[in-house]
Amino acid sequence: MNMRDLIRLMKALDREVANCSRCGICQSVCPLYAVTGDESDVARGKIMLLSGLMTSFFENPHGVRQRLDRCLLCGACAAACPRGVNTLELFLTARGIIAGYEGLSLVKKLIFRRILSNPRVFDRVMEWASRWQSLVLKKSDIPAGSCGTLVSPLLSHRHLAPLAMVPFHKMLPEQTQLPGRSGMRVAFFVGCLLDKVFPKVAIDIGRVLTAHGFQVIIPPDQGCCGIPALAAGDQASFQRLASHNLDRFDPLTFDFLVTGCATCTAAIKKIWPAMVNAASPDQSAAVARISEKTYDVMQFLVEVAGVRPSGQEREIVGGPIITYHDPCHLRKTLNISSQPRIVLSASGAGRFVEMPDAGSCCGMGGSFNLAHYDLSTAIGEKKVACIEASGASIVATGCPACMIQLADMLARQKDHVQVVHVMELYAENILESAPGPK
Ligand code: SF4
Ligand code: SF4
């Protein structure tokens, strides 16, 4: 990043920083502050740091970066802020400025520039990893997933959801033939985790959309939504991934775009319009149109397909007790919380019991979980206590990253609560006779 770009970004940052009144309301909702009690972890603390960025970052860019990296990017502060300070964009922009000035580490360059931003290379690396994962993962009797036995200090003692042996994109020939009845075309942005870890969820989404009469379009060669790169400050890889996906999702060819991943939905709907540096007016218009057409799949089922609650949950006898965890990027960033509960109700999969504090963060936060596993675990353990308080045997959610974190946290407690995506329950209970692969 050249100096002119840096100064342009800093000026944009300054304008947003100036909106903060330092009221401190964000402190009460920050999941990180709740476990550290450290004011500098709160949005207000970070904003005060950023208000002196012009000087502090030239003096100690590494220190500023470390402070900014202590954040789950959960959006709770942005959702609660009475001044409408867009803390997520602020922190992402600041990370980009610092990475642009300091440079990325070799490992991050390899991961983001060489692998993630080249979707075919990423696919090959993950396929290779799936073949060899049995050497480092052993089967667990805990439904949450396999036990990680990696020697790496970053990953030891973790319970990792295994990579799928066959990723969803390898099943595409079957999926693209799914018929539609309504005349409406729905593009499905699959996302890395549904493709490579939870392909069954992606299959279920395709089946459900088809059964509701939509033609499902699944463009091949999809890439990551770009958020992991952006969160690492790698704006170049983010731009490259956004362009890659924009080339494959022409908004003129579909009526709606859905995802089954809270983070992908938030990225396409909110982050792309704010942070994609469009190469042309046409690309800028495409970003805006795609954003307008993008729905979380559960929101889509309720608001477009007309799914309604069954109203019979309390009469279900003998079925499992199900609770729901709100992914931050659905509830706080996109204000989506009633729709997943309606889909759960419509599924008739069991008796729904609301857990206390269902909207609290699970502690995942993407790379935050890798860099600050101790803090991630402290936040996750609170979530486990909430799940246990509900008495549920199944916790459903709408984000594959949350699924991985919840499974790890539950397995650490040797807890046998099963973690599922809402769409799995809906597909299992509503679509026994629906077409498509089971
Ligand atoms: S709630 Fe908003 S205005 Fe108040 S301190 Fe936090 S970011 Fe600033
Ligand atoms: S994004 Fe979440 S973790 Fe980060 S400062 Fe805001 S509330 Fe705290």
mmCIF file of N, CA, C and O in Angstrom, residues 41 77 133 186 207 209 219 244 254 302 304 337 350 426 429:
data_model
loop_
_atom_site.group_PDB
_atom_site.id
_atom_site.type_symbol
_atom_site.label_atom_id
_atom_site.label_comp_id
_atom_site.label_asym_id
_atom_site.label_seq_id
_atom_site.Cartn_x
_atom_site.Cartn_y
_atom_site.Cartn_z
ATOM 1 N N ASP A 41 -9.852 -3.195 25.565
ATOM 2 C CA ASP A 41 -10.435 -4.203 24.673
ATOM 3 C C ASP A 41 -11.775 -3.749 24.092
ATOM 4 O O ASP A 41 -12.272 -4.323 23.131
ATOM 5 N N CYS A 77 -20.740 -4.031 19.569
ATOM 6 C CA CYS A 77 -20.563 -2.601 19.869
ATOM 7 C C CYS A 77 -21.265 -1.741 18.819
ATOM 8 O O CYS A 77 -21.931 -0.755 19.154
ATOM 9 N N GLN A 133 -5.938 -35.969 7.091
ATOM 10 C CA GLN A 133 -6.321 -35.495 8.419
ATOM 11 C C GLN A 133 -6.401 -36.619 9.455
ATOM 12 O O GLN A 133 -6.258 -36.375 10.650
ATOM 13 N N VAL A 186 -32.678 -18.564 -7.488
ATOM 14 C CA VAL A 186 -31.933 -18.246 -6.269
ATOM 15 C C VAL A 186 -30.491 -18.700 -6.441
ATOM 16 O O VAL A 186 -30.225 -19.887 -6.636
ATOM 17 N N ARG A 207 -31.823 -28.696 -1.254
ATOM 18 C CA ARG A 207 -33.070 -29.484 -1.261
ATOM 19 C C ARG A 207 -34.252 -28.640 -0.797
ATOM 20 O O ARG A 207 -35.344 -28.689 -1.372
ATOM 21 N N LEU A 209 -34.603 -25.315 -0.772
ATOM 22 C CA LEU A 209 -34.964 -24.260 -1.730
ATOM 23 C C LEU A 209 -35.714 -24.858 -2.913
ATOM 24 O O LEU A 209 -36.699 -24.301 -3.404
ATOM 25 N N PRO A 219 -23.203 -21.246 -8.975
ATOM 26 C CA PRO A 219 -22.070 -21.035 -9.882
ATOM 27 C C PRO A 219 -20.849 -21.831 -9.422
ATOM 28 O O PRO A 219 -20.541 -21.852 -8.225
ATOM 29 N N HIS A 244 -13.377 -11.921 -7.836
ATOM 30 C CA HIS A 244 -13.540 -13.307 -8.314
ATOM 31 C C HIS A 244 -15.013 -13.720 -8.212
ATOM 32 O O HIS A 244 -15.584 -14.271 -9.155
ATOM 33 N N PHE A 254 -30.081 -13.815 -11.469
ATOM 34 C CA PHE A 254 -30.855 -14.419 -10.370
ATOM 35 C C PHE A 254 -31.702 -13.353 -9.678
ATOM 36 O O PHE A 254 -31.437 -12.148 -9.783
ATOM 37 N N VAL A 302 -38.489 -17.383 5.566
ATOM 38 C CA VAL A 302 -39.603 -16.706 6.252
ATOM 39 C C VAL A 302 -40.120 -15.530 5.430
ATOM 40 O O VAL A 302 -41.327 -15.384 5.209
ATOM 41 N N VAL A 304 -39.478 -14.587 2.174
ATOM 42 C CA VAL A 304 -39.788 -14.751 0.748
ATOM 43 C C VAL A 304 -40.619 -16.015 0.507
ATOM 44 O O VAL A 304 -41.636 -15.969 -0.190
ATOM 45 N N SER A 337 -33.062 -12.470 13.946
ATOM 46 C CA SER A 337 -33.139 -13.347 15.118
ATOM 47 C C SER A 337 -34.462 -14.107 15.179
ATOM 48 O O SER A 337 -34.498 -15.259 15.605
ATOM 49 N N GLY A 350 -38.642 -30.720 17.384
ATOM 50 C CA GLY A 350 -38.570 -31.003 18.812
ATOM 51 C C GLY A 350 -39.170 -29.853 19.588
ATOM 52 O O GLY A 350 -39.799 -28.956 19.015
ATOM 53 N N TYR A 426 -34.556 -28.590 9.650
ATOM 54 C CA TYR A 426 -35.694 -28.293 8.778
ATOM 55 C C TYR A 426 -35.771 -29.324 7.649
ATOM 56 O O TYR A 426 -36.839 -29.874 7.357
ATOM 57 N N ASN A 429 -36.812 -32.913 8.866
ATOM 58 C CA ASN A 429 -38.168 -33.105 9.369
ATOM 59 C C ASN A 429 -39.255 -32.703 8.391
ATOM 60 O O ASN A 429 -40.391 -33.122 8.529
#
